Amino acid sequence: MNERMIFPVVAAALVDSAGRVLLQQRPAGKPLAGLWEFPGGKVERGESPEAALIRELAEELEISVASDALTPAGFATEMLPDRHLLLMLYVVREWQGEARPHAATALRWEQPADMASLPMPPADPPLVRQLAACLAWD
Ligand code: CDP
């Protein structure tokens, strides 16, 4: 029998002063190429979700985020044939540096209400709804 592994992934909703949130486009050659997602990536073995997100944001966007600037905002799960994806979203309102697309990715800033029309990986749209609720609460 195959064991279905939990596969933790972290993602950030970087929110600017106008309430817009950063999305990045997955580059050609990667799975789900061309889709728009919250920036982030896999949590590595022995790494905390927060440390993984800080590392991914530095690698992908060249920004620096302090661990106390990460606020959990929701999660989504997705069953894949060989593993169970757990995608955890954090709101980030403060960071250092200007987000720059890495390699082939493009970036765009969008209001959560305008994200429904964008093609996203399957786990991300439920997070958009949780994020909208979370930001409306502030
Ligand atoms: O950057 P890294 O290679 O660590 O990870 P990734 O390829 O960006 O993300 C790993 C997997 O998580 C992807 O194959 C996507 O299935 C999923 N993911 C997602 O569904 N939504 C996101 N916002 C980020 C990642």
PDB file of C-alpha atoms and ligand atoms in Angstrom:
ATOM      1  CA  MET A   1       0.000   0.000   0.000  1.00  0.00           C
ATOM      2  CA  ASN A   2       1.273   3.474  -0.843  1.00  0.00           C
ATOM      3  CA  GLU A   3       1.733   5.830   2.048  1.00  0.00           C
ATOM      4  CA  ARG A   4       0.245   9.238   1.273  1.00  0.00           C
ATOM      5  CA  MET A   5       2.747  11.795   2.510  1.00  0.00           C
ATOM      6  CA  ILE A   6       1.846  15.248   3.778  1.00  0.00           C
ATOM      7  CA  PHE A   7       3.652  17.740   1.576  1.00  0.00           C
ATOM      8  CA  PRO A   8       3.820  21.146   3.315  1.00  0.00           C
ATOM      9  CA  VAL A   9       3.994  24.279   1.169  1.00  0.00           C
ATOM     10  CA  VAL A  10       3.973  27.883   2.421  1.00  0.00           C
ATOM     11  CA  ALA A  11       2.827  30.995   0.576  1.00  0.00           C
ATOM     12  CA  ALA A  12       2.647  34.722   1.284  1.00  0.00           C
ATOM     13  CA  ALA A  13       0.028  37.369   0.656  1.00  0.00           C
ATOM     14  CA  LEU A  14       2.206  40.492   0.473  1.00  0.00           C
ATOM     15  CA  VAL A  15      -0.238  43.365   0.992  1.00  0.00           C
ATOM     16  CA  ASP A  16       0.658  46.905  -0.111  1.00  0.00           C
ATOM     17  CA  SER A  17      -0.697  50.172   1.290  1.00  0.00           C
ATOM     18  CA  ALA A  18      -3.552  50.145  -1.269  1.00  0.00           C
ATOM     19  CA  GLY A  19      -4.653  46.666  -0.172  1.00  0.00           C
ATOM     20  CA  ARG A  20      -3.333  45.002  -3.294  1.00  0.00           C
ATOM     21  CA  VAL A  21      -1.695  41.598  -3.034  1.00  0.00           C
ATOM     22  CA  LEU A  22       1.276  40.283  -4.998  1.00  0.00           C
ATOM     23  CA  LEU A  23       0.894  37.313  -7.336  1.00  0.00           C
ATOM     24  CA  GLN A  24       3.645  35.716  -9.368  1.00  0.00           C
ATOM     25  CA  GLN A  25       3.401  33.727 -12.542  1.00  0.00           C
ATOM     26  CA  ARG A  26       4.923  30.251 -12.526  1.00  0.00           C
ATOM     27  CA  PRO A  27       7.715  30.090 -15.085  1.00  0.00           C
ATOM     28  CA  ALA A  28       7.793  27.925 -18.195  1.00  0.00           C
ATOM     29  CA  GLY A  29       9.265  24.516 -17.546  1.00  0.00           C
ATOM     30  CA  LYS A  30       7.850  24.176 -14.020  1.00  0.00           C
ATOM     31  CA  PRO A  31       4.671  22.261 -13.217  1.00  0.00           C
ATOM     32  CA  LEU A  32       1.586  24.517 -13.516  1.00  0.00           C
ATOM     33  CA  ALA A  33       3.540  26.914 -15.784  1.00  0.00           C
ATOM     34  CA  GLY A  34       1.784  30.194 -16.562  1.00  0.00           C
ATOM     35  CA  LEU A  35      -0.568  30.056 -13.572  1.00  0.00           C
ATOM     36  CA  TRP A  36      -0.684  32.916 -11.059  1.00  0.00           C
ATOM     37  CA  GLU A  37       0.072  32.020  -7.445  1.00  0.00           C
ATOM     38  CA  PHE A  38       0.927  33.458  -4.080  1.00  0.00           C
ATOM     39  CA  PRO A  39       4.741  33.367  -3.871  1.00  0.00           C
ATOM     40  CA  GLY A  40       6.203  30.605  -1.743  1.00  0.00           C
ATOM     41  CA  GLY A  41       7.372  27.019  -1.982  1.00  0.00           C
ATOM     42  CA  LYS A  42       8.093  23.745  -0.266  1.00  0.00           C
ATOM     43  CA  VAL A  43       8.958  23.467   3.408  1.00  0.00           C
ATOM     44  CA  GLU A  44      12.183  21.495   3.573  1.00  0.00           C
ATOM     45  CA  ARG A  45      12.856  18.684   6.014  1.00  0.00           C
ATOM     46  CA  GLY A  46      13.611  20.051   9.470  1.00  0.00           C
ATOM     47  CA  GLU A  47      12.521  23.580   8.540  1.00  0.00           C
ATOM     48  CA  SER A  48       9.690  25.524  10.198  1.00  0.00           C
ATOM     49  CA  PRO A  49       6.959  26.895   7.894  1.00  0.00           C
ATOM     50  CA  GLU A  50       7.930  30.446   8.826  1.00  0.00           C
ATOM     51  CA  ALA A  51      11.628  29.890   8.102  1.00  0.00           C
ATOM     52  CA  ALA A  52      10.707  28.261   4.783  1.00  0.00           C
ATOM     53  CA  LEU A  53       8.586  31.240   3.762  1.00  0.00           C
ATOM     54  CA  ILE A  54      11.273  33.765   4.697  1.00  0.00           C
ATOM     55  CA  ARG A  55      13.794  31.737   2.647  1.00  0.00           C
ATOM     56  CA  GLU A  56      11.465  31.429  -0.361  1.00  0.00           C
ATOM     57  CA  LEU A  57      10.658  35.164  -0.364  1.00  0.00           C
ATOM     58  CA  ALA A  58      14.368  35.976  -0.307  1.00  0.00           C
ATOM     59  CA  GLU A  59      15.086  33.505  -3.124  1.00  0.00           C
ATOM     60  CA  GLU A  60      12.108  34.324  -5.347  1.00  0.00           C
ATOM     61  CA  LEU A  61      11.582  38.043  -4.793  1.00  0.00           C
ATOM     62  CA  GLU A  62      14.784  39.268  -3.152  1.00  0.00           C
ATOM     63  CA  ILE A  63      12.887  40.731  -0.212  1.00  0.00           C
ATOM     64  CA  SER A  64      13.630  40.356   3.465  1.00  0.00           C
ATOM     65  CA  VAL A  65      10.844  39.579   5.947  1.00  0.00           C
ATOM     66  CA  ALA A  66      11.055  39.311   9.752  1.00  0.00           C
ATOM     67  CA  SER A  67       9.386  36.297  11.369  1.00  0.00           C
ATOM     68  CA  ASP A  68       7.103  38.525  13.473  1.00  0.00           C
ATOM     69  CA  ALA A  69       5.771  40.091  10.243  1.00  0.00           C
ATOM     70  CA  LEU A  70       4.126  36.777   9.250  1.00  0.00           C
ATOM     71  CA  THR A  71       0.459  36.414  10.234  1.00  0.00           C
ATOM     72  CA  PRO A  72      -1.259  33.088   9.473  1.00  0.00           C
ATOM     73  CA  ALA A  73      -4.265  33.733   7.228  1.00  0.00           C
ATOM     74  CA  GLY A  74      -5.539  30.316   6.191  1.00  0.00           C
ATOM     75  CA  PHE A  75      -4.734  27.004   4.599  1.00  0.00           C
ATOM     76  CA  ALA A  76      -5.890  24.707   1.832  1.00  0.00           C
ATOM     77  CA  THR A  77      -5.334  21.043   1.096  1.00  0.00           C
ATOM     78  CA  GLU A  78      -5.196  19.136  -2.134  1.00  0.00           C
ATOM     79  CA  MET A  79      -4.999  15.377  -2.664  1.00  0.00           C
ATOM     80  CA  LEU A  80      -2.482  14.430  -5.335  1.00  0.00           C
ATOM     81  CA  PRO A  81      -1.899  10.847  -6.504  1.00  0.00           C
ATOM     82  CA  ASP A  82       1.204  10.372  -4.390  1.00  0.00           C
ATOM     83  CA  ARG A  83       0.923  12.984  -1.655  1.00  0.00           C
ATOM     84  CA  HIS A  84      -1.332  15.315   0.231  1.00  0.00           C
ATOM     85  CA  LEU A  85      -0.496  18.982  -0.321  1.00  0.00           C
ATOM     86  CA  LEU A  86      -0.966  21.288   2.674  1.00  0.00           C
ATOM     87  CA  LEU A  87      -0.700  24.920   1.551  1.00  0.00           C
ATOM     88  CA  MET A  88      -0.399  27.473   4.366  1.00  0.00           C
ATOM     89  CA  LEU A  89      -0.922  31.183   3.662  1.00  0.00           C
ATOM     90  CA  TYR A  90       0.523  34.067   5.684  1.00  0.00           C
ATOM     91  CA  VAL A  91      -0.299  37.765   5.395  1.00  0.00           C
ATOM     92  CA  VAL A  92       2.787  39.995   5.176  1.00  0.00           C
ATOM     93  CA  ARG A  93       2.459  43.783   5.380  1.00  0.00           C
ATOM     94  CA  GLU A  94       6.064  44.750   6.052  1.00  0.00           C
ATOM     95  CA  TRP A  95       9.185  43.730   4.202  1.00  0.00           C
ATOM     96  CA  GLN A  96      12.484  45.195   3.137  1.00  0.00           C
ATOM     97  CA  GLY A  97      13.466  45.599  -0.482  1.00  0.00           C
ATOM     98  CA  GLU A  98      11.391  45.891  -3.606  1.00  0.00           C
ATOM     99  CA  ALA A  99       9.850  42.664  -4.890  1.00  0.00           C
ATOM    100  CA  ARG A 100      11.521  41.704  -8.145  1.00  0.00           C
ATOM    101  CA  PRO A 101      10.593  38.785 -10.373  1.00  0.00           C
ATOM    102  CA  HIS A 102      13.200  36.066 -10.381  1.00  0.00           C
ATOM    103  CA  ALA A 103      14.258  34.567 -13.722  1.00  0.00           C
ATOM    104  CA  ALA A 104      11.230  33.956 -15.954  1.00  0.00           C
ATOM    105  CA  THR A 105       8.469  34.902 -13.531  1.00  0.00           C
ATOM    106  CA  ALA A 106       6.238  37.950 -13.884  1.00  0.00           C
ATOM    107  CA  LEU A 107       4.577  39.764 -10.987  1.00  0.00           C
ATOM    108  CA  ARG A 108       1.290  41.599 -10.630  1.00  0.00           C
ATOM    109  CA  TRP A 109      -0.483  43.376  -7.785  1.00  0.00           C
ATOM    110  CA  GLU A 110      -4.202  42.631  -7.547  1.00  0.00           C
ATOM    111  CA  GLN A 111      -7.098  43.280  -5.208  1.00  0.00           C
ATOM    112  CA  PRO A 112      -8.290  39.904  -3.861  1.00  0.00           C
ATOM    113  CA  ALA A 113     -11.733  40.655  -5.363  1.00  0.00           C
ATOM    114  CA  ASP A 114     -10.145  40.773  -8.836  1.00  0.00           C
ATOM    115  CA  MET A 115      -8.288  37.462  -8.562  1.00  0.00           C
ATOM    116  CA  ALA A 116     -11.209  35.195  -9.461  1.00  0.00           C
ATOM    117  CA  SER A 117     -10.634  35.709 -13.181  1.00  0.00           C
ATOM    118  CA  LEU A 118      -6.947  34.707 -13.058  1.00  0.00           C
ATOM    119  CA  PRO A 119      -5.803  31.139 -13.741  1.00  0.00           C
ATOM    120  CA  MET A 120      -4.350  29.810 -10.484  1.00  0.00           C
ATOM    121  CA  PRO A 121      -3.099  26.439  -9.177  1.00  0.00           C
ATOM    122  CA  PRO A 122      -6.032  24.457  -7.725  1.00  0.00           C
ATOM    123  CA  ALA A 123      -5.076  25.021  -4.081  1.00  0.00           C
ATOM    124  CA  ASP A 124      -4.931  28.828  -4.366  1.00  0.00           C
ATOM    125  CA  PRO A 125      -8.537  30.029  -4.996  1.00  0.00           C
ATOM    126  CA  PRO A 126      -9.782  28.813  -1.587  1.00  0.00           C
ATOM    127  CA  LEU A 127      -6.957  30.856  -0.095  1.00  0.00           C
ATOM    128  CA  VAL A 128      -8.101  33.963  -1.975  1.00  0.00           C
ATOM    129  CA  ARG A 129     -11.488  33.708  -0.259  1.00  0.00           C
ATOM    130  CA  GLN A 130      -9.899  33.219   3.167  1.00  0.00           C
ATOM    131  CA  LEU A 131      -7.571  36.132   2.505  1.00  0.00           C
ATOM    132  CA  ALA A 132     -10.424  38.438   1.503  1.00  0.00           C
ATOM    133  CA  ALA A 133     -12.227  37.591   4.749  1.00  0.00           C
ATOM    134  CA  CYS A 134      -9.047  38.099   6.732  1.00  0.00           C
ATOM    135  CA  LEU A 135      -8.288  41.521   5.183  1.00  0.00           C
ATOM    136  CA  ALA A 136     -11.896  42.697   5.578  1.00  0.00           C
ATOM    137  CA  TRP A 137     -11.559  41.987   9.280  1.00  0.00           C
ATOM    138  CA  ASP A 138      -8.680  44.475   9.776  1.00  0.00           C
TER     139      ASP A 138
HETATM  140  O1  CDP B   1       9.850  26.773  -5.067  1.00  0.00           O
HETATM  141  P1  CDP B   1       9.714  25.294  -4.765  1.00  0.00           P
HETATM  142  O2  CDP B   1      10.287  24.398  -5.828  1.00  0.00           O
HETATM  143  O3  CDP B   1      10.125  24.942  -3.354  1.00  0.00           O
HETATM  144  O4  CDP B   1       8.164  24.997  -4.760  1.00  0.00           O
HETATM  145  P2  CDP B   1       7.078  25.267  -5.863  1.00  0.00           P
HETATM  146  O5  CDP B   1       7.330  24.432  -7.066  1.00  0.00           O
HETATM  147  O6  CDP B   1       6.878  26.728  -6.065  1.00  0.00           O
HETATM  148  O7  CDP B   1       5.801  24.718  -5.103  1.00  0.00           O
HETATM  149  C1  CDP B   1       5.672  23.366  -4.808  1.00  0.00           C
HETATM  150  C2  CDP B   1       4.273  22.932  -5.162  1.00  0.00           C
HETATM  151  O8  CDP B   1       3.341  23.614  -4.331  1.00  0.00           O
HETATM  152  C3  CDP B   1       3.889  23.274  -6.571  1.00  0.00           C
HETATM  153  O9  CDP B   1       4.105  22.197  -7.432  1.00  0.00           O
HETATM  154  C4  CDP B   1       2.413  23.592  -6.472  1.00  0.00           C
HETATM  155  O10 CDP B   1       1.683  22.383  -6.679  1.00  0.00           O
HETATM  156  C5  CDP B   1       2.207  23.982  -5.044  1.00  0.00           C
HETATM  157  N1  CDP B   1       1.915  25.403  -4.838  1.00  0.00           N
HETATM  158  C6  CDP B   1       0.603  25.835  -4.954  1.00  0.00           C
HETATM  159  O11 CDP B   1      -0.281  25.041  -5.245  1.00  0.00           O
HETATM  160  N2  CDP B   1       0.296  27.151  -4.730  1.00  0.00           N
HETATM  161  C7  CDP B   1       1.262  28.043  -4.399  1.00  0.00           C
HETATM  162  N3  CDP B   1       0.915  29.310  -4.171  1.00  0.00           N
HETATM  163  C8  CDP B   1       2.602  27.617  -4.284  1.00  0.00           C
HETATM  164  C9  CDP B   1       2.898  26.295  -4.503  1.00  0.00           C
END
